mmCIF file of C-alpha atoms in Angstrom:
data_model
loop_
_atom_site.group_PDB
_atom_site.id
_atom_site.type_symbol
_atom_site.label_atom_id
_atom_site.label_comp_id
_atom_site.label_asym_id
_atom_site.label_seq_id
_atom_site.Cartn_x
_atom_site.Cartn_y
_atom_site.Cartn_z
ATOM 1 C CA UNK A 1483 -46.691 9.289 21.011
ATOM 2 C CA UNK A 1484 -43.705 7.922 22.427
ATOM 3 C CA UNK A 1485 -40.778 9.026 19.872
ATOM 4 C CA UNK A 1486 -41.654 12.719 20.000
ATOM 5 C CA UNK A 1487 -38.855 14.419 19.887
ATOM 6 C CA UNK A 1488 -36.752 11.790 18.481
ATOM 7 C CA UNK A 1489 -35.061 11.721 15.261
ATOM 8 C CA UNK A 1490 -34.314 8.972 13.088
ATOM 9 C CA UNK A 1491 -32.709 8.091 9.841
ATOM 10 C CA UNK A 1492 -33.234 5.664 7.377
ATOM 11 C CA UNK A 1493 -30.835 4.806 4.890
ATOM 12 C CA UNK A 1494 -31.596 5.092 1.632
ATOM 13 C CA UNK A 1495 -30.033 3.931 -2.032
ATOM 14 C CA UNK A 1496 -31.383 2.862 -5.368
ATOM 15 C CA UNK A 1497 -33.376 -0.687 -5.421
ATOM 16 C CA UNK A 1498 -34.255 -0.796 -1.945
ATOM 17 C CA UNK A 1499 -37.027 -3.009 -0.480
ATOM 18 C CA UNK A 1500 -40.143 -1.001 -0.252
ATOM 19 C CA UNK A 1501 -42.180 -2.578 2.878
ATOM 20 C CA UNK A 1502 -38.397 -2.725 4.738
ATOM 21 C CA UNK A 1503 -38.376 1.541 4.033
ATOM 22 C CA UNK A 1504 -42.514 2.434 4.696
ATOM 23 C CA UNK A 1505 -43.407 0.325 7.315
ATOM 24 C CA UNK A 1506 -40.606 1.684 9.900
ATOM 25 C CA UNK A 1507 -41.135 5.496 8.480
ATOM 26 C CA UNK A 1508 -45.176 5.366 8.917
ATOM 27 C CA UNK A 1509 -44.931 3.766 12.881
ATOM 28 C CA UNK A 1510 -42.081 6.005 13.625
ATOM 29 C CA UNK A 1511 -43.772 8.727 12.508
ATOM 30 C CA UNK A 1512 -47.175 7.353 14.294
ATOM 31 C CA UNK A 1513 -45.402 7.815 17.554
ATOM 32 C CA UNK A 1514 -44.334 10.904 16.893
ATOM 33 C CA UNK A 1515 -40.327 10.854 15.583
ATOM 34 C CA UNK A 1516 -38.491 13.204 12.954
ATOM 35 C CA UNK A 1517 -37.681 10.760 9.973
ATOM 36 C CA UNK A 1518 -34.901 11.786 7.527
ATOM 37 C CA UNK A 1519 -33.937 9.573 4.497
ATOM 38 C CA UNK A 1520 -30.308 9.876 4.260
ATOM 39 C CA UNK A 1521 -29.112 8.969 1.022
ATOM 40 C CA UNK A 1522 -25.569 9.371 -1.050
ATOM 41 C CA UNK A 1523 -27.590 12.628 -2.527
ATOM 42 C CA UNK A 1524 -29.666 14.836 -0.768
ATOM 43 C CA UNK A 1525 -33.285 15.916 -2.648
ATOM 44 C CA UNK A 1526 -32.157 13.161 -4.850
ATOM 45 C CA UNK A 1527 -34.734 10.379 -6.109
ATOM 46 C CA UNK A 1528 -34.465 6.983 -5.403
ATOM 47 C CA UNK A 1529 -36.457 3.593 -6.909
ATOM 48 C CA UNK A 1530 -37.526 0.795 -4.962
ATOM 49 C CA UNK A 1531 -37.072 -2.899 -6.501
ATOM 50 C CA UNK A 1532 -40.440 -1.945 -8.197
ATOM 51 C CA UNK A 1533 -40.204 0.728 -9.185
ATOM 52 C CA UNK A 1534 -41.642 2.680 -5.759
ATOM 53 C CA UNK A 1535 -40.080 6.425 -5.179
ATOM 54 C CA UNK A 1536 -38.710 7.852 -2.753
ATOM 55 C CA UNK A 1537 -36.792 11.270 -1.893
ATOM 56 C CA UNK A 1538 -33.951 11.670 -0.167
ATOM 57 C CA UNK A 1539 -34.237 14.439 2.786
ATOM 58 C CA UNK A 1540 -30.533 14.559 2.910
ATOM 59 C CA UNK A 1541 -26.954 13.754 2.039
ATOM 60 C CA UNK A 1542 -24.857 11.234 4.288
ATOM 61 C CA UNK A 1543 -22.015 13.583 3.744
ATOM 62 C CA UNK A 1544 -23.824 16.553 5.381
ATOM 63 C CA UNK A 1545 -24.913 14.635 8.358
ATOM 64 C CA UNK A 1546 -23.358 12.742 11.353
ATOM 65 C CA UNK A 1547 -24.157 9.509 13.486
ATOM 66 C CA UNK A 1548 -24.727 11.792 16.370
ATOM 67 C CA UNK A 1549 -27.453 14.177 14.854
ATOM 68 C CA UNK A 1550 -29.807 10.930 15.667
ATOM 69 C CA UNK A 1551 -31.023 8.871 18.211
ATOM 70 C CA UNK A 1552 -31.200 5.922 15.822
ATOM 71 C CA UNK A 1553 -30.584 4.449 12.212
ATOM 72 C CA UNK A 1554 -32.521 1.594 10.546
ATOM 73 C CA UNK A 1555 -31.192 -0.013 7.863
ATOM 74 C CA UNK A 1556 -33.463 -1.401 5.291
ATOM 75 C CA UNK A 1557 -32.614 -4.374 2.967
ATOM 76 C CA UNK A 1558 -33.692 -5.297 -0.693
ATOM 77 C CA UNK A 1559 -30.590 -4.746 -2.901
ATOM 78 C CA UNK A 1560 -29.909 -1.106 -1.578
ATOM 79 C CA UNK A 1561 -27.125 -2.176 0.702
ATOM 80 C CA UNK A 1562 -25.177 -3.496 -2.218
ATOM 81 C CA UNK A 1563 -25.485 0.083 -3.552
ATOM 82 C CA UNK A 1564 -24.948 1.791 -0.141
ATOM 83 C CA UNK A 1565 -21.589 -0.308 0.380
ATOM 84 C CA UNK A 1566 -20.082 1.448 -2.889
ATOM 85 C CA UNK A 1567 -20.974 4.856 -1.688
ATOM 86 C CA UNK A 1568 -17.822 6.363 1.308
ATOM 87 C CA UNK A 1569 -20.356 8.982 2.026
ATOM 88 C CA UNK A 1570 -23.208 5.977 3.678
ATOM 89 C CA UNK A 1571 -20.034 3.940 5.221
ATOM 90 C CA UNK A 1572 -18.429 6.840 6.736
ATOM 91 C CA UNK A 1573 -22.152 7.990 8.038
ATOM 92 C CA UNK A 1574 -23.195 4.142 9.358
ATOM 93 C CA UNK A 1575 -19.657 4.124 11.058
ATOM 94 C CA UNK A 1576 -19.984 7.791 12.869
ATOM 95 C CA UNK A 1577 -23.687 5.845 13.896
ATOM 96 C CA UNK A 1578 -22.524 3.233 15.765
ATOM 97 C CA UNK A 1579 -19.254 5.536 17.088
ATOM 98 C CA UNK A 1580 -22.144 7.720 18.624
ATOM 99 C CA UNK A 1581 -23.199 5.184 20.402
ATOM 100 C CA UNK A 1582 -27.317 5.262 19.209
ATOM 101 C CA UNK A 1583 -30.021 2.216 18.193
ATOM 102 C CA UNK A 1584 -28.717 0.673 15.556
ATOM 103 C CA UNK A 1585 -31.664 -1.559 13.417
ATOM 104 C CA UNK A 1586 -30.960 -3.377 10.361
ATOM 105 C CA UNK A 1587 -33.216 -6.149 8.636
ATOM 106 C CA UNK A 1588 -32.730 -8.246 5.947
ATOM 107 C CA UNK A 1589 -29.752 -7.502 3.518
ATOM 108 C CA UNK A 1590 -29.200 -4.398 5.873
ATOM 109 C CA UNK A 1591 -26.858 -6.081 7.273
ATOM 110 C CA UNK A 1592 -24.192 -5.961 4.913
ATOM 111 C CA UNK A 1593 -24.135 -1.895 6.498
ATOM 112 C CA UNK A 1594 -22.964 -3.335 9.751
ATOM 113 C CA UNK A 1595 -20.551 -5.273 7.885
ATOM 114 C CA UNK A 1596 -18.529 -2.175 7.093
ATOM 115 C CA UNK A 1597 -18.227 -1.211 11.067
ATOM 116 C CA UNK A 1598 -17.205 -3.051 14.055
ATOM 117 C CA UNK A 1599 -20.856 -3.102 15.509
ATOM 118 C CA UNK A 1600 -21.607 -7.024 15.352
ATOM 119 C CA UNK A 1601 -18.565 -7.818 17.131
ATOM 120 C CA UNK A 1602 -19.392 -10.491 19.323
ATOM 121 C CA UNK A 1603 -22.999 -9.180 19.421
ATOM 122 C CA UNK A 1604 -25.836 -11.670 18.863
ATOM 123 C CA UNK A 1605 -27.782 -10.243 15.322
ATOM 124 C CA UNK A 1606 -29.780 -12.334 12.860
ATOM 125 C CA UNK A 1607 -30.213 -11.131 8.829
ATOM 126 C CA UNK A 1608 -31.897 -12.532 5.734
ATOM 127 C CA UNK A 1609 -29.927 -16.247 5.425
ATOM 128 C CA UNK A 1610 -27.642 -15.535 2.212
ATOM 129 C CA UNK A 1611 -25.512 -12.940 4.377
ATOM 130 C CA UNK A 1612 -25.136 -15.115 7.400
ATOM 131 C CA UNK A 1613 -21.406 -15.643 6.468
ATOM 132 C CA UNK A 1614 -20.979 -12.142 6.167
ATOM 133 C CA UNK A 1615 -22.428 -11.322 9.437
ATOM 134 C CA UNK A 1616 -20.183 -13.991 11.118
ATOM 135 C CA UNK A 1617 -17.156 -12.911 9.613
ATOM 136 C CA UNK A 1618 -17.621 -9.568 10.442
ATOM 137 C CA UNK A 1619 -17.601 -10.954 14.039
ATOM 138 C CA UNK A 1620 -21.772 -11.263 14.660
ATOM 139 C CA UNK A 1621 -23.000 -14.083 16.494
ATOM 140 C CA UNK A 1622 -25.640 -15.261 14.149
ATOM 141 C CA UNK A 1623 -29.121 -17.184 15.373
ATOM 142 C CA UNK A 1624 -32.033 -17.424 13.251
ATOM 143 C CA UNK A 1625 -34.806 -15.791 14.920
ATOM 144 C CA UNK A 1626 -37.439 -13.193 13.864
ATOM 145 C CA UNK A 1627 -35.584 -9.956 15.774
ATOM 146 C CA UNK A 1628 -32.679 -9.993 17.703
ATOM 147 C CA UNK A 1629 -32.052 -7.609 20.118
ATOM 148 C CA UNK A 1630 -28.506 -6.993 21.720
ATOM 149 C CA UNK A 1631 -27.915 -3.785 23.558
ATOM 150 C CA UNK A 1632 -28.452 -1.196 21.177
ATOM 151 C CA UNK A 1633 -28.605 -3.563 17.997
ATOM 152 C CA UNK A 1634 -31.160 -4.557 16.643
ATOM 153 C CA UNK A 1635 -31.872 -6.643 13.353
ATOM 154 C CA UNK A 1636 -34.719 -8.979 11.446
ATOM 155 C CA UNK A 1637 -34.314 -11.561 8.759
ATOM 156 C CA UNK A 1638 -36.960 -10.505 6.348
ATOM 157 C CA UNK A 1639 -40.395 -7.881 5.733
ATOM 158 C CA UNK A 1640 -42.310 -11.039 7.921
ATOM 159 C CA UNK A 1641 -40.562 -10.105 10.818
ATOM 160 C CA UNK A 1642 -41.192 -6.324 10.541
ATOM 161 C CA UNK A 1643 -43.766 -5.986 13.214
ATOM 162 C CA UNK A 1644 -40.813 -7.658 16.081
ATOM 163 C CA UNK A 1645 -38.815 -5.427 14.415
ATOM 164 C CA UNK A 1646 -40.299 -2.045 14.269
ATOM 165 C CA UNK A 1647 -41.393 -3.119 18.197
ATOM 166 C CA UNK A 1648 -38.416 -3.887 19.021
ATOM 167 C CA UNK A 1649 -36.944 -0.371 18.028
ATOM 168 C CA UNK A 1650 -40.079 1.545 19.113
ATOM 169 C CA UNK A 1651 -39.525 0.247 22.499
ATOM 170 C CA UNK A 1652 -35.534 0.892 22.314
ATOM 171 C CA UNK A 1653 -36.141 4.574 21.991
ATOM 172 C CA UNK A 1654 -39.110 4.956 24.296
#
């Protein structure tokens, strides 16, 4: 078990990409982490792209960056939805002010987008936000998982076993 004692969140909106939100929470929770899904509500729930539930453990407003030791981002069309929301900005900002592992894949991206944290960091995301990604200062290569410092990000659900590695090993 080499997360025990660590606690991670995973963000969490309406029509998020179901493989991009279970397949981080079961390994994490494998090796032995606390998983909250922090969402703009807590107890609240929240639909996959199909259709898949899932419950919020609680609101981005009543938690902080620092309360964690890292925060994975999950794509599908959830980031769109998490970008409208000040409560999941101001909460993905106070992550990467705290300094912790910061993991996004796919359209997760777009989360970064609202913070300084690609600044001249290498990252990779799914294709259609590579623009967004550069403009918000990232230094984009397509590659499976891309790891830079404390970042950490994947293209697409292919590329979640780098990914989830990639983070496991981060915080172990």
């Amino acid at each position: 078990m080499k997360l025990l004692g660590k606690k991670i969140a995973i963000m969490l909106d309406q029509q998020y990409q179901e493989i991009e939100v279970w397949h981080p929470y079961y390994r994490l929770k494998e090796e032995g982490a606390t998983v909250d899904f922090v969402a703009p509500k807590a107890g609240a729930t929240y639909l996959s792209k199909l259709g898949y539930p899932c419950v919020s453990t609680v609101a981005a407003a009543d938690v902080s960056g620092g309360d964690y030791d890292a925060v994975v981002v999950p794509g599908g069309w959830c980031p769109d939805f998490m970008r409208r929301d000040e409560s999941m900005i101001g909460f993905i900002r106070q992550c990467v002010q705290a300094d912790i592992v910061l993991a996004a894949i796919c359209h997760g991206g777009w989360m970064l987008c609202c913070t300084d944290a690609l600044r001249n960091k290498r990252a990779t995301s799914f294709i259609a936000i590579r623009h967004d990604m550069i403009n918000a200062g990232a230094i984009w290569e397509d590659a499976e998982c891309v790891v830079d410092g404390k970042l950490i990000t994947a293209r697409k659900p292919d590329d979640l076993p780098a990914f989830v590695k990639a983070l496991i090993n981060a915080l172990s």
